CSV table of C-alpha atoms in Angstrom, one decimal:
chain,number,residue,atom,x,y,z
T,1,UNK,CA,-63.8,66.7,298.6
T,2,UNK,CA,-63.2,64.2,295.9
T,3,UNK,CA,-60.7,61.3,296.3
T,4,UNK,CA,-59.3,58.9,293.7
T,5,UNK,CA,-57.7,55.6,294.6
T,6,UNK,CA,-55.6,53.3,292.4
T,7,UNK,CA,-55.1,50.1,294.3
T,8,UNK,CA,-52.4,48.6,292.1
T,9,UNK,CA,-49.0,50.2,292.4
T,10,UNK,CA,-47.4,48.1,289.7
T,11,UNK,CA,-48.5,45.7,287.0
T,12,UNK,CA,-46.7,43.8,284.3
T,13,UNK,CA,-48.0,42.3,281.1
T,14,UNK,CA,-46.6,40.4,278.2
T,15,UNK,CA,-46.5,42.2,274.8
T,16,UNK,CA,-49.7,41.6,272.8
T,17,UNK,CA,-51.7,40.7,275.9
T,18,UNK,CA,-54.3,42.6,277.8
T,19,UNK,CA,-54.1,44.4,281.1
T,20,UNK,CA,-56.7,46.1,283.2
T,21,UNK,CA,-56.0,49.0,285.7
T,22,UNK,CA,-58.4,49.7,288.5
T,23,UNK,CA,-59.6,53.1,289.7
T,24,UNK,CA,-62.2,54.0,292.3
T,25,UNK,CA,-63.3,57.5,293.3
T,26,UNK,CA,-65.5,59.1,295.8
T,27,UNK,CA,-67.7,62.1,295.2
T,28,UNK,CA,-71.2,63.3,296.1
T,29,UNK,CA,-71.5,65.1,292.8
T,30,UNK,CA,-73.2,63.7,289.7
T,31,UNK,CA,-71.7,65.8,286.9
T,32,UNK,CA,-68.1,65.2,286.3
T,33,UNK,CA,-65.4,63.8,284.0
T,34,UNK,CA,-63.0,61.0,284.5
T,35,UNK,CA,-59.6,60.7,282.7
T,36,UNK,CA,-56.7,58.4,282.3
T,37,UNK,CA,-53.3,60.0,281.7
T,38,UNK,CA,-50.1,58.2,280.8
T,39,UNK,CA,-46.7,59.3,282.0
T,40,UNK,CA,-43.9,57.5,280.2
T,41,UNK,CA,-40.2,57.8,281.3
T,42,UNK,CA,-40.0,61.0,279.3
T,43,UNK,CA,-42.2,62.5,282.1
T,44,UNK,CA,-44.7,64.0,279.6
T,45,UNK,CA,-48.4,63.7,280.8
T,46,UNK,CA,-50.4,62.3,277.9
T,47,UNK,CA,-54.2,62.1,277.8
T,48,UNK,CA,-55.2,58.5,277.1
T,49,UNK,CA,-59.0,58.6,277.4
T,50,UNK,CA,-61.9,60.8,278.8
T,51,UNK,CA,-65.3,59.8,280.1
T,52,UNK,CA,-68.2,62.1,280.8
T,53,UNK,CA,-70.2,60.9,283.8
T,54,UNK,CA,-73.6,61.5,282.1
T,55,UNK,CA,-72.7,59.2,279.3
T,56,UNK,CA,-73.6,55.5,279.8
T,57,UNK,CA,-71.5,54.4,276.9
T,58,UNK,CA,-67.9,53.5,277.8
T,59,UNK,CA,-65.2,55.5,276.0
T,60,UNK,CA,-62.8,53.9,273.7
T,61,UNK,CA,-59.6,55.1,272.0
T,62,UNK,CA,-58.0,52.5,269.7
T,63,UNK,CA,-56.5,49.9,272.0
T,64,UNK,CA,-57.7,51.7,275.2
T,65,UNK,CA,-61.1,51.3,276.7
T,66,UNK,CA,-62.8,51.9,280.0
T,67,UNK,CA,-65.3,50.2,282.1
T,68,UNK,CA,-67.3,53.0,283.8
T,69,UNK,CA,-69.5,51.9,286.6
T,70,UNK,CA,-71.1,55.1,288.0
T,71,UNK,CA,-73.1,53.5,290.8
T,72,UNK,CA,-70.0,51.7,292.0
T,73,UNK,CA,-67.8,54.7,291.4
T,74,UNK,CA,-65.4,52.6,289.5
T,75,UNK,CA,-63.4,53.5,286.3
T,76,UNK,CA,-61.0,50.9,285.0
T,77,UNK,CA,-58.8,51.1,282.0
T,78,UNK,CA,-58.2,48.2,279.7
T,79,UNK,CA,-55.1,48.1,277.4
T,80,UNK,CA,-55.5,45.6,274.7
T,81,UNK,CA,-52.7,44.2,272.5
T,82,UNK,CA,-50.1,45.8,274.8
T,83,UNK,CA,-47.1,47.3,273.2
T,84,UNK,CA,-43.7,48.1,274.5
T,85,UNK,CA,-44.5,51.8,274.2
T,86,UNK,CA,-47.3,51.4,276.7
T,87,UNK,CA,-44.7,51.1,279.5
T,88,UNK,CA,-45.5,54.0,281.7
T,89,UNK,CA,-47.1,55.3,284.8
T,90,UNK,CA,-50.9,55.6,284.4
T,91,UNK,CA,-52.9,58.1,286.4
T,92,UNK,CA,-56.7,58.1,286.9
T,93,UNK,CA,-58.1,61.6,287.5
T,94,UNK,CA,-61.4,63.2,288.4
T,95,UNK,CA,-62.7,66.6,287.4
T,96,UNK,CA,-66.0,68.3,288.3
T,97,UNK,CA,-68.0,69.5,285.3
T,98,UNK,CA,-69.2,72.9,286.4
T,99,UNK,CA,-69.8,76.2,284.6
T,100,UNK,CA,-67.1,77.9,286.5
T,101,UNK,CA,-63.6,77.8,285.0
T,102,UNK,CA,-60.5,76.4,286.6
T,103,UNK,CA,-61.8,73.0,287.4
T,104,UNK,CA,-58.9,71.1,289.0
T,105,UNK,CA,-57.9,67.5,288.3
T,106,UNK,CA,-57.8,65.2,291.4
T,107,UNK,CA,-55.3,62.4,290.7
T,108,UNK,CA,-54.9,58.9,292.0
T,109,UNK,CA,-51.5,57.7,293.1
T,110,UNK,CA,-50.7,56.0,289.8
T,111,UNK,CA,-50.1,52.5,288.5
T,112,UNK,CA,-46.8,51.6,287.0
T,113,UNK,CA,-47.3,49.4,283.9
T,114,UNK,CA,-44.4,47.4,282.5
T,115,UNK,CA,-44.8,45.7,279.1
T,116,UNK,CA,-42.4,42.8,278.7
T,117,UNK,CA,-41.3,41.6,275.3
Z,1,UNK,CA,-46.1,73.5,267.0
Z,2,UNK,CA,-45.8,72.7,270.7
Z,3,UNK,CA,-49.1,73.1,272.4
Z,4,UNK,CA,-48.0,73.7,276.0
Z,5,UNK,CA,-44.3,74.6,276.6
Z,6,UNK,CA,-42.3,75.2,279.8
Z,7,UNK,CA,-38.9,76.6,280.4
Z,8,UNK,CA,-36.6,75.5,281.7
Z,9,UNK,CA,-37.0,71.7,281.6
Z,10,UNK,CA,-34.4,71.3,284.4
Z,11,UNK,CA,-33.6,73.7,287.2
Z,12,UNK,CA,-30.9,73.1,289.8
Z,13,UNK,CA,-30.4,75.8,292.4
Z,14,UNK,CA,-29.3,76.4,296.0
Z,15,UNK,CA,-31.6,76.7,299.0
Z,16,UNK,CA,-32.7,80.3,299.6
Z,17,UNK,CA,-32.5,81.3,296.0
Z,18,UNK,CA,-35.4,82.8,294.0
Z,19,UNK,CA,-36.4,81.2,290.6
Z,20,UNK,CA,-39.1,81.3,288.0
Z,21,UNK,CA,-40.6,78.8,285.6
Z,22,UNK,CA,-42.4,80.0,282.5
Z,23,UNK,CA,-45.3,78.4,280.7
Z,24,UNK,CA,-46.9,79.3,277.4
Z,25,UNK,CA,-49.7,77.7,275.5
Z,26,UNK,CA,-50.7,78.2,271.8
Z,27,UNK,CA,-54.0,76.3,272.0
Z,28,UNK,CA,-56.1,79.5,272.5
Z,29,UNK,CA,-57.3,78.2,275.9
Z,30,UNK,CA,-58.6,80.5,278.6
Z,31,UNK,CA,-57.6,78.5,281.6
Z,32,UNK,CA,-54.1,77.5,282.8
Z,33,UNK,CA,-52.9,75.5,285.8
Z,34,UNK,CA,-49.8,74.7,287.8
Z,35,UNK,CA,-49.5,71.2,289.3
Z,36,UNK,CA,-46.7,69.8,291.5
Z,37,UNK,CA,-45.6,66.2,291.3
Z,38,UNK,CA,-43.6,65.0,294.3
Z,39,UNK,CA,-40.9,62.3,294.6
Z,40,UNK,CA,-43.6,59.6,295.0
Z,41,UNK,CA,-45.2,60.7,291.7
Z,42,UNK,CA,-48.2,62.2,293.4
Z,43,UNK,CA,-49.8,65.1,291.4
Z,44,UNK,CA,-51.6,68.0,293.1
Z,45,UNK,CA,-53.1,71.2,291.9
Z,46,UNK,CA,-51.4,74.4,293.0
Z,47,UNK,CA,-53.1,77.2,291.1
Z,48,UNK,CA,-55.4,77.9,288.2
Z,49,UNK,CA,-56.0,81.1,286.2
Z,50,UNK,CA,-58.8,81.9,283.9
Z,51,UNK,CA,-58.2,84.8,281.5
Z,52,UNK,CA,-55.5,86.2,283.8
Z,53,UNK,CA,-57.7,85.9,286.9
Z,54,UNK,CA,-56.7,83.7,289.8
Z,55,UNK,CA,-59.3,81.0,290.3
Z,56,UNK,CA,-57.7,78.3,292.5
Z,57,UNK,CA,-55.0,78.8,295.1
Z,58,UNK,CA,-54.7,75.5,296.8
Z,59,UNK,CA,-53.0,76.0,300.1
Z,60,UNK,CA,-49.7,76.8,298.6
Z,61,UNK,CA,-47.0,78.7,300.7
Z,62,UNK,CA,-46.8,82.4,300.0
Z,63,UNK,CA,-43.3,81.8,298.6
Z,64,UNK,CA,-45.0,80.6,295.4
Z,65,UNK,CA,-46.5,83.4,293.3
Z,66,UNK,CA,-48.1,82.8,289.9
Z,67,UNK,CA,-48.3,85.5,287.4
Z,68,UNK,CA,-50.3,85.6,284.2
Z,69,UNK,CA,-49.4,88.5,281.9
Z,70,UNK,CA,-51.9,87.3,279.3
Z,71,UNK,CA,-54.1,84.3,278.9
Z,72,UNK,CA,-51.4,82.4,276.9
Z,73,UNK,CA,-48.8,82.7,279.6
Z,74,UNK,CA,-48.7,81.6,283.3
Z,75,UNK,CA,-45.4,81.9,285.1
Z,76,UNK,CA,-44.5,80.5,288.5
Z,77,UNK,CA,-42.1,82.4,290.7
Z,78,UNK,CA,-40.7,80.8,293.9
Z,79,UNK,CA,-38.9,82.8,296.6
Z,80,UNK,CA,-36.5,81.5,299.2
Z,81,UNK,CA,-36.4,78.0,297.8
Z,82,UNK,CA,-36.4,75.1,300.3
Z,83,UNK,CA,-35.3,71.5,300.0
Z,84,UNK,CA,-39.0,70.4,300.0
Z,85,UNK,CA,-39.7,72.4,296.9
Z,86,UNK,CA,-37.8,69.8,294.9
Z,87,UNK,CA,-40.3,68.3,292.5
Z,88,UNK,CA,-41.6,68.3,289.0
Z,89,UNK,CA,-43.8,71.2,288.2
Z,90,UNK,CA,-46.4,70.9,285.4
Z,91,UNK,CA,-48.2,73.6,283.6
Z,92,UNK,CA,-51.5,72.7,281.9
Z,93,UNK,CA,-54.2,74.5,280.0
Z,94,UNK,CA,-57.9,73.8,279.1
Z,95,UNK,CA,-60.8,75.5,277.4
Z,96,UNK,CA,-63.8,75.7,279.7
Z,97,UNK,CA,-67.2,75.3,278.2
Z,98,UNK,CA,-70.7,73.9,278.6
Z,99,UNK,CA,-71.1,72.7,275.1
Z,100,UNK,CA,-69.9,69.2,276.1
Z,101,UNK,CA,-67.6,69.0,273.1
Z,102,UNK,CA,-65.0,66.3,273.1
Z,103,UNK,CA,-62.2,68.6,274.1
Z,104,UNK,CA,-63.8,71.2,276.4
Z,105,UNK,CA,-62.5,71.1,280.0
Z,106,UNK,CA,-59.8,68.6,279.1
Z,107,UNK,CA,-56.4,69.6,280.4
Z,108,UNK,CA,-53.3,69.4,278.2
Z,109,UNK,CA,-50.0,69.3,280.0
Z,110,UNK,CA,-46.6,70.8,279.3
Z,111,UNK,CA,-43.4,68.7,279.5
Z,112,UNK,CA,-42.7,69.5,283.1
Z,113,UNK,CA,-39.9,71.3,284.9
Z,114,UNK,CA,-37.7,69.2,287.2
Z,115,UNK,CA,-36.7,71.5,290.1
Z,116,UNK,CA,-33.8,70.3,292.3
Z,117,UNK,CA,-33.0,72.4,295.4
Z,118,UNK,CA,-29.6,71.6,296.9
């Protein structure tokens, strides 16, 4: 079974600064995806970024980037130029990449990020 | 143009009642899911369906019964509601594929339904 651990329950950052969220996971599989989802106070789950394990290049989406270390099973999220709208709960998630459908997401416990003006 | 929608958004009911939550997606995806988020914000898979066929049933009490009338809809019916069922329930959908395209296998979530059992 796969597990995902987010060791930082809460983080705060000043507007326009950078914050890095940690995520580690455990799996014996080699073919999988990793995701970061954002959950603002509105409760909507919003996809932030996705990484395929077979790709060495780290994924980026505008101000969001990841540091994917496959051997270390680490997948951190960097938020650059933080904005007030980035205030949310951030979840790291793991999903096996298999041909069969219905691949479940396994989530970490979340990190609450507060961006201060 | 909502991609994944759920009704209702809020549901308050008494213990012992039976209730349903509906989910619809207009993304053309083949696979749909139900997740439960507890009071500590922990998210866990409950069920998944692919093209109306049950794929995952993750140790959920028999009081929970998903139903998929077609691949665009996945409803969740809960019998004999208990206090511990209070949570936020999320529906999600994805398109499985081996092409490795940027969106295959990525799950898109509905807005959630907050269920409160009194």
